[in-house]
Short mmCIF file of C-alpha atoms in Angstrom, two decimals:
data_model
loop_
_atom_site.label_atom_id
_atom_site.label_comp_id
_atom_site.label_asym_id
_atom_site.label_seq_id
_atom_site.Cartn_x
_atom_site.Cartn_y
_atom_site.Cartn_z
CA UNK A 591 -20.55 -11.68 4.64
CA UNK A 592 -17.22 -10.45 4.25
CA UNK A 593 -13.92 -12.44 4.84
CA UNK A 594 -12.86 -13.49 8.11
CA UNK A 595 -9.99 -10.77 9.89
CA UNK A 596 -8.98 -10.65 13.40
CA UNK A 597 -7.33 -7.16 14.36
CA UNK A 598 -3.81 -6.37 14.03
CA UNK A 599 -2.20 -5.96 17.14
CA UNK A 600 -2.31 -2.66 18.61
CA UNK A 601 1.76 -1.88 21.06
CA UNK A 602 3.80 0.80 22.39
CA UNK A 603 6.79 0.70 24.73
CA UNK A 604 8.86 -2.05 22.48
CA UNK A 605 12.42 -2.33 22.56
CA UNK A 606 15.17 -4.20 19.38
CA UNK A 607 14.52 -7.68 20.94
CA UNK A 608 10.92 -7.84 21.48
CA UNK A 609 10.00 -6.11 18.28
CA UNK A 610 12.53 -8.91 16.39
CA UNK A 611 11.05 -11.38 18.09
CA UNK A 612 7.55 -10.90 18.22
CA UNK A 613 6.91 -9.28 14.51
CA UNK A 614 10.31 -8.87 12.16
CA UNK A 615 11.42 -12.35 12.54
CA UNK A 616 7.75 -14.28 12.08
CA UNK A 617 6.32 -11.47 9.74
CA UNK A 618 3.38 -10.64 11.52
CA UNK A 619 1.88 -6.90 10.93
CA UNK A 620 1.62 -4.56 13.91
CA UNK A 621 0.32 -1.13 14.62
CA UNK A 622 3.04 0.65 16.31
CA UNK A 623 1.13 3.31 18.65
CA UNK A 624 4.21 5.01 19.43
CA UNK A 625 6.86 4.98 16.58
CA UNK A 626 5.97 8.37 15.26
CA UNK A 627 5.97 9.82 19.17
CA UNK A 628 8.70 12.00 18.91
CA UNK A 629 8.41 13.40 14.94
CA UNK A 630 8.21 16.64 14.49
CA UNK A 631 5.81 15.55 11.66
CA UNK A 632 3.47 14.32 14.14
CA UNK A 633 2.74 17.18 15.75
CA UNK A 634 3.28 19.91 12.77
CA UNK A 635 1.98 18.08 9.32
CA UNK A 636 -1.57 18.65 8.25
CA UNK A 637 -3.40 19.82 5.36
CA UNK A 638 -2.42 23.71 6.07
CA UNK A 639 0.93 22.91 6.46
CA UNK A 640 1.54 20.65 3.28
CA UNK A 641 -0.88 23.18 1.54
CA UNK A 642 1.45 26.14 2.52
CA UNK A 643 4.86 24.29 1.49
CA UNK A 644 3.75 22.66 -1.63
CA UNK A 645 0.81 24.42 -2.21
CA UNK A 646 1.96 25.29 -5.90
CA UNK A 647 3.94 21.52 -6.56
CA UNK A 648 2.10 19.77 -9.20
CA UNK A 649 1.04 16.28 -8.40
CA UNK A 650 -0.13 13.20 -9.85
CA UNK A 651 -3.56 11.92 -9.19
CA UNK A 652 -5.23 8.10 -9.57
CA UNK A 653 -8.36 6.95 -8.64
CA UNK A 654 -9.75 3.01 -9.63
CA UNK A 655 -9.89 3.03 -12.83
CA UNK A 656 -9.37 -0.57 -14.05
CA UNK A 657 -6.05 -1.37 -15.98
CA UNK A 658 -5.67 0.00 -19.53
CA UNK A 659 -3.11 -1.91 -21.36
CA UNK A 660 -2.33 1.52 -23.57
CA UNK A 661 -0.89 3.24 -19.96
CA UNK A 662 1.93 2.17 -18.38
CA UNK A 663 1.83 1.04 -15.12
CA UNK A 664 1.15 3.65 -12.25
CA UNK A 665 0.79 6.53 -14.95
CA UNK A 666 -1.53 9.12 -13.65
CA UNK A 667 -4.74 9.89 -14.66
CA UNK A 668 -4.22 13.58 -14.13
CA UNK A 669 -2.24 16.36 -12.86
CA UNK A 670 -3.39 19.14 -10.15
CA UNK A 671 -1.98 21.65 -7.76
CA UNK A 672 -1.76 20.36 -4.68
CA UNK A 673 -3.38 23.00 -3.02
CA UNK A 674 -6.34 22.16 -4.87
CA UNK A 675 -6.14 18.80 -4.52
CA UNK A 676 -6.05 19.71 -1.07
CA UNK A 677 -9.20 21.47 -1.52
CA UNK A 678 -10.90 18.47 -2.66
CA UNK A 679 -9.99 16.18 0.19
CA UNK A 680 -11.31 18.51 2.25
CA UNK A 681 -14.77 19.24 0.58
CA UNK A 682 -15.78 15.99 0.88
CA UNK A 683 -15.83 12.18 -0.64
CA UNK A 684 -13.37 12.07 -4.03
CA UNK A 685 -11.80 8.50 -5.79
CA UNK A 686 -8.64 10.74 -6.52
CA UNK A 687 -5.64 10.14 -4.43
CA UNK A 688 -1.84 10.69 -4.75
CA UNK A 689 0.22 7.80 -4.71
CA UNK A 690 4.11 7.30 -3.94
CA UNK A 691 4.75 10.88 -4.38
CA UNK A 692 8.16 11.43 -3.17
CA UNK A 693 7.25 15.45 -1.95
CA UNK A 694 11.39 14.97 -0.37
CA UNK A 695 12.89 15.32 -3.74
CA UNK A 696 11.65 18.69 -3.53
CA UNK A 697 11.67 19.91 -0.04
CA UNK A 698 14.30 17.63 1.42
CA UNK A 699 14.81 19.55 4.63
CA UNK A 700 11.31 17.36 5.35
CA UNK A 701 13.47 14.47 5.90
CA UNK A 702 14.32 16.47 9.26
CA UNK A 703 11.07 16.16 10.62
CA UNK A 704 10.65 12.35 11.28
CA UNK A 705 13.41 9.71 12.16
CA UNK A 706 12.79 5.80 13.11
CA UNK A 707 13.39 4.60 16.87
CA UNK A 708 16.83 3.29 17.57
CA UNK A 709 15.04 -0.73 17.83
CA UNK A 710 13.65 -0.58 14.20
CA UNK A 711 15.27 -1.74 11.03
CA UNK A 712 17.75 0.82 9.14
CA UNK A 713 15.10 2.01 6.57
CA UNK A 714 16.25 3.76 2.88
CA UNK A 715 15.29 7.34 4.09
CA UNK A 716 15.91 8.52 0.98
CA UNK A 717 13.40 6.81 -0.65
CA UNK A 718 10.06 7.62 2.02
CA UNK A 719 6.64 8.05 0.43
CA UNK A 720 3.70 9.85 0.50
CA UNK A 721 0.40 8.85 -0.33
CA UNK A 722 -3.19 10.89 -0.42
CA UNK A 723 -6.51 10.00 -0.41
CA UNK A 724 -10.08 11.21 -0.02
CA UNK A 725 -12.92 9.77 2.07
CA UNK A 726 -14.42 6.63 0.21
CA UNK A 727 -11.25 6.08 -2.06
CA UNK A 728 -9.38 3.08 -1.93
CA UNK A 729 -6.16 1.54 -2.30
CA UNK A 730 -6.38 -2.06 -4.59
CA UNK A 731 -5.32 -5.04 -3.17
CA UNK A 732 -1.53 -5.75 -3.78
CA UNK A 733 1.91 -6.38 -2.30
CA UNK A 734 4.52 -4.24 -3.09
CA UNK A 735 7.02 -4.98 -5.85
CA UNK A 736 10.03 -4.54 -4.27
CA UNK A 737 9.27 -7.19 -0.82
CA UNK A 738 10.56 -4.42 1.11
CA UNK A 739 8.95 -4.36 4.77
CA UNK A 740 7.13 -0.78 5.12
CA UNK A 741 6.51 1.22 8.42
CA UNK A 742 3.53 2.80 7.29
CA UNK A 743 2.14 6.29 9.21
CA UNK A 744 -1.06 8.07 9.07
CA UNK A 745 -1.49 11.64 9.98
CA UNK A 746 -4.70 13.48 9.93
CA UNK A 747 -7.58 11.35 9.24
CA UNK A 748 -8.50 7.61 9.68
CA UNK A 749 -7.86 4.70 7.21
CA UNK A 750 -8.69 1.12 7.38
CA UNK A 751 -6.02 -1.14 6.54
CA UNK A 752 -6.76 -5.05 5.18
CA UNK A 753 -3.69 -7.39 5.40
CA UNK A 754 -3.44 -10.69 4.00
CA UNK A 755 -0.39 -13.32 3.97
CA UNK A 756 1.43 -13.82 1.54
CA UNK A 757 0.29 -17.58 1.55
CA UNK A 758 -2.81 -16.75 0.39
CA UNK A 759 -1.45 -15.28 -3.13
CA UNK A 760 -3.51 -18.11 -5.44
CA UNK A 761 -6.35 -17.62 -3.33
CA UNK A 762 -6.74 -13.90 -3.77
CA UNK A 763 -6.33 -14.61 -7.69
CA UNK A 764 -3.26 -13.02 -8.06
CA UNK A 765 -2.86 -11.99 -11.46
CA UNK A 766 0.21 -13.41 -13.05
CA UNK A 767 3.36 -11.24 -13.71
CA UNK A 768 1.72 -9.09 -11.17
CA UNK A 769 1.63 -7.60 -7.64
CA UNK A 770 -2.16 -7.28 -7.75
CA UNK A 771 -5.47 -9.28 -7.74
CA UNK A 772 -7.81 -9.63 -10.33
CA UNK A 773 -9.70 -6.26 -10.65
CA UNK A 774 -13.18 -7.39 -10.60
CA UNK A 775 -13.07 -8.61 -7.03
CA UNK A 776 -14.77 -6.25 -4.26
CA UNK A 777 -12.20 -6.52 -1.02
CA UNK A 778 -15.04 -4.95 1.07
CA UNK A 779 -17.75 -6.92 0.22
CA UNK A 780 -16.02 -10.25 -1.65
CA UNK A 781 -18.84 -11.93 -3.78
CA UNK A 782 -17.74 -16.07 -3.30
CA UNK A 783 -19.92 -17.24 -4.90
CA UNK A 784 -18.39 -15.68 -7.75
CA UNK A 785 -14.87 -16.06 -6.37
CA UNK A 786 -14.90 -19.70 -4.46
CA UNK A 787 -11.54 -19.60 -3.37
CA UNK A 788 -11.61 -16.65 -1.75
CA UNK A 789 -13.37 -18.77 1.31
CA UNK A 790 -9.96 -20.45 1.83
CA UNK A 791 -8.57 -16.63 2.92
CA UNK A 792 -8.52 -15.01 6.52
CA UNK A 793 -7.01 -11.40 7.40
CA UNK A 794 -5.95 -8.92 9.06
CA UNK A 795 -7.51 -5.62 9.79
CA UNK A 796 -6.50 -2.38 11.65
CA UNK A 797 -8.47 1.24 11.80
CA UNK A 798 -5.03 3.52 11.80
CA UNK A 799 -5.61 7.26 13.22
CA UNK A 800 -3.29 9.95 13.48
CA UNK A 801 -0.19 9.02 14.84
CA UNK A 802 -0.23 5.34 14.25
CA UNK A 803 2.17 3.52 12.44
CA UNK A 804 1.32 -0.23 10.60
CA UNK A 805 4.57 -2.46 9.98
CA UNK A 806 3.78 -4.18 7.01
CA UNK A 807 6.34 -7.17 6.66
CA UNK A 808 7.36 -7.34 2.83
CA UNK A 809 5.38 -9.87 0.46
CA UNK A 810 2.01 -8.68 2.42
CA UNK A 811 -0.98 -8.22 1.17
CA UNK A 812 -2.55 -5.17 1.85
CA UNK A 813 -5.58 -2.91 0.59
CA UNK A 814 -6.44 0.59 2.24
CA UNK A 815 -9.73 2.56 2.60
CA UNK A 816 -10.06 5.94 3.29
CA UNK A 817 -12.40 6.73 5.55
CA UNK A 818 -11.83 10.12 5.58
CA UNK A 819 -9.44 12.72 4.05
CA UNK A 820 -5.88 11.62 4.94
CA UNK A 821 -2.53 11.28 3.88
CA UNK A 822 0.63 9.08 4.88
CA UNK A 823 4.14 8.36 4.83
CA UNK A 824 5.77 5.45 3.98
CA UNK A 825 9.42 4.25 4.95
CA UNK A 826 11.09 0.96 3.87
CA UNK A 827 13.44 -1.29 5.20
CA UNK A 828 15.11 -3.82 2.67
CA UNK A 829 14.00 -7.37 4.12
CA UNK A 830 17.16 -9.42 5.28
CA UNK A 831 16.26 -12.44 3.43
CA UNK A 832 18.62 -12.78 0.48
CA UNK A 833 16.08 -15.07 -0.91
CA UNK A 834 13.25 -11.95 -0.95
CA UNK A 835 15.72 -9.33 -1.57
CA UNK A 836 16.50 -11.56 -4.83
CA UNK A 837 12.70 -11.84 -5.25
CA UNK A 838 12.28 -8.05 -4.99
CA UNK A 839 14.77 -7.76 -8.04
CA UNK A 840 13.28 -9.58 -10.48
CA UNK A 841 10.06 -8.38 -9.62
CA UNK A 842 11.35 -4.52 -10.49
CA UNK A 843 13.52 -5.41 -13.02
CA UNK A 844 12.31 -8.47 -15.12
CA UNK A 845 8.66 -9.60 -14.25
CA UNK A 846 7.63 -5.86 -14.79
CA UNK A 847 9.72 -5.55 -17.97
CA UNK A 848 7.86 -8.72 -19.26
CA UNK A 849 5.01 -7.85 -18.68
CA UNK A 850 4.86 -3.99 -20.41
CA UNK A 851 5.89 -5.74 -23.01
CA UNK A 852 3.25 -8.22 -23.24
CA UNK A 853 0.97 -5.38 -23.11
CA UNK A 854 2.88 -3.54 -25.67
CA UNK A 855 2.37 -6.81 -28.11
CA UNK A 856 -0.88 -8.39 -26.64
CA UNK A 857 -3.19 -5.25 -25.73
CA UNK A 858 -6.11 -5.97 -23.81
CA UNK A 859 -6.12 -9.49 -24.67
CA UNK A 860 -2.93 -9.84 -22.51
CA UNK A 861 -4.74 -8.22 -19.89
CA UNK A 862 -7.84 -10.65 -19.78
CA UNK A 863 -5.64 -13.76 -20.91
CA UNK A 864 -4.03 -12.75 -17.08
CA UNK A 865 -7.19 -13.20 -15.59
CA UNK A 866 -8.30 -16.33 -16.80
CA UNK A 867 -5.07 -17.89 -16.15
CA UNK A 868 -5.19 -16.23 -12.31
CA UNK A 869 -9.03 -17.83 -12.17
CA UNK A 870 -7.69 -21.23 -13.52
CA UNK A 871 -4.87 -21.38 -10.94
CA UNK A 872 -7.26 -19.95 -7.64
CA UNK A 873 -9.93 -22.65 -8.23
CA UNK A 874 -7.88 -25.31 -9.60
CA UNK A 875 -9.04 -28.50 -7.60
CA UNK A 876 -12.34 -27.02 -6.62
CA UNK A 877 -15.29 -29.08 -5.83
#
């Protein structure tokens, strides 16, 4: 048994007031059949092309390794061409993936290819994103640091996308001065017996193709699985709230600070004091 997730609302055809409306203002996730209708990317990016324009770029590559309190945070695990990388994704199932590469910083006349519909949010174009992955590889559980809302597309392949609220943070066993849940928890087949208050959390789920774009309103939980070679690209758009955009700062610029330098003092005993103290708070008041 798995947790309980109702789709994510699949639209096209929406205009500034019914997209504020409906999804910005209330924060509810969409997949947006139509946002990436008139990209050039749409229609022109796939492996051959990204193979023949940064074929020779060296990239980072992660897979799911558990934390290790001796790396920093998001520090690789290795480096590749990305033409072989390529290679990989499309020979079959890998764990490796590239994530948040910013490929702009060295071809920016990319930037050209894709623009956002005149009803979305202004987003920071120059900070989009790309992320890999490989058939059976998977994105962990997290929100992202900065509370930004994301217009996530996918091009190529298929993904399946998880989405939680963020109401459910002690639930999912956040791990404190984190953006992530305790490690040891399996998203696609949650053990609660093991993890009792996971039963208190319901989701969101969407299968996103080619094409499709996923607005993920900032502070939500989200955890992707690959379920086949793909990649992405990822644009932001700062969330209004000065409350979350104050949120988004300290997350970047103290709770992350803090917490290297726990690890730099505490080692792995920082790391598993973190998940006690997530366990403690989830199943506080328990029966």
């Amino acid at each position: 048994m798995g947790f309980k997730l109702e789709p994510i609302p699949r639209v096209s055809g929406l205009d500034r007031a019914t997209f504020e409306r409906e999804f910005l203002k209330p924060r509810r996730p969409v997949v947006l059949e139509d946002f990436a209708d008139k990209w050039v990317a749409t229609e022109k990016w796939d492996m051959d092309f990204i193979r023949q324009i940064a074929g020779d770029h060296i990239v980072p590559l992660y897979d799911n390794s558990k934390v290790d309190y001796s790396k920093k945070v998001n520090e690789p695990i290795a480096e590749m061409r990305m033409a072989e990388y390529l290679d990989l994704l499309e020979s079959g199932p890998t764990e490796l993936r590239i994530f948040l590469y910013n490929i702009f910083k060295h071809i920016p006349e990319l930037c050209n290819d894709f623009e956002v519909p005149d009803w979305a949010p202004r987003v920071l174009k120059q900070f989009p994103m790309m992320f890999f992955g490989g058939e059976g590889s998977n994105v962990f559980l997290h929100y992202d640091i900065d509370m930004s809302h994301v217009f996530h597309t996918n091009f190529v392949g298929e993904k399946r996308a998880i989405l939680f609220d963020p109401k459910y943070k002690k639930d999912l066993y956040r791990i404190p001065f984190g953006v992530h849940n305790v490690e040891d928890i399996d998203i696609d087949n949650p053990d609660f017996d093991r993890w009792p208050a996971l039963k208190n959390v319901s989701g969101m789920e969407a299968e996103l193709h080619h094409g499709d774009t996923l607005f993920m309103p900032g502070g939500w939980w989200h955890y992707m699985k690959y379920l086949s070679g793909s990649f992405s690209l990822s644009l932001r758009a700062l969330d209004p709230s000065p409350v979350r955009k104050l949120q988004g700062l300290y997350n970047v610029t103290v709770m992350r600070q803090l917490d290297n330098l726990a690890r730099k003092v505490g080692g792995q005993s920082w790391i598993e004091y973190k998940d006690r103290w997530a366990v403690r708070r989830a199943e506080k008041g328990l029966s």
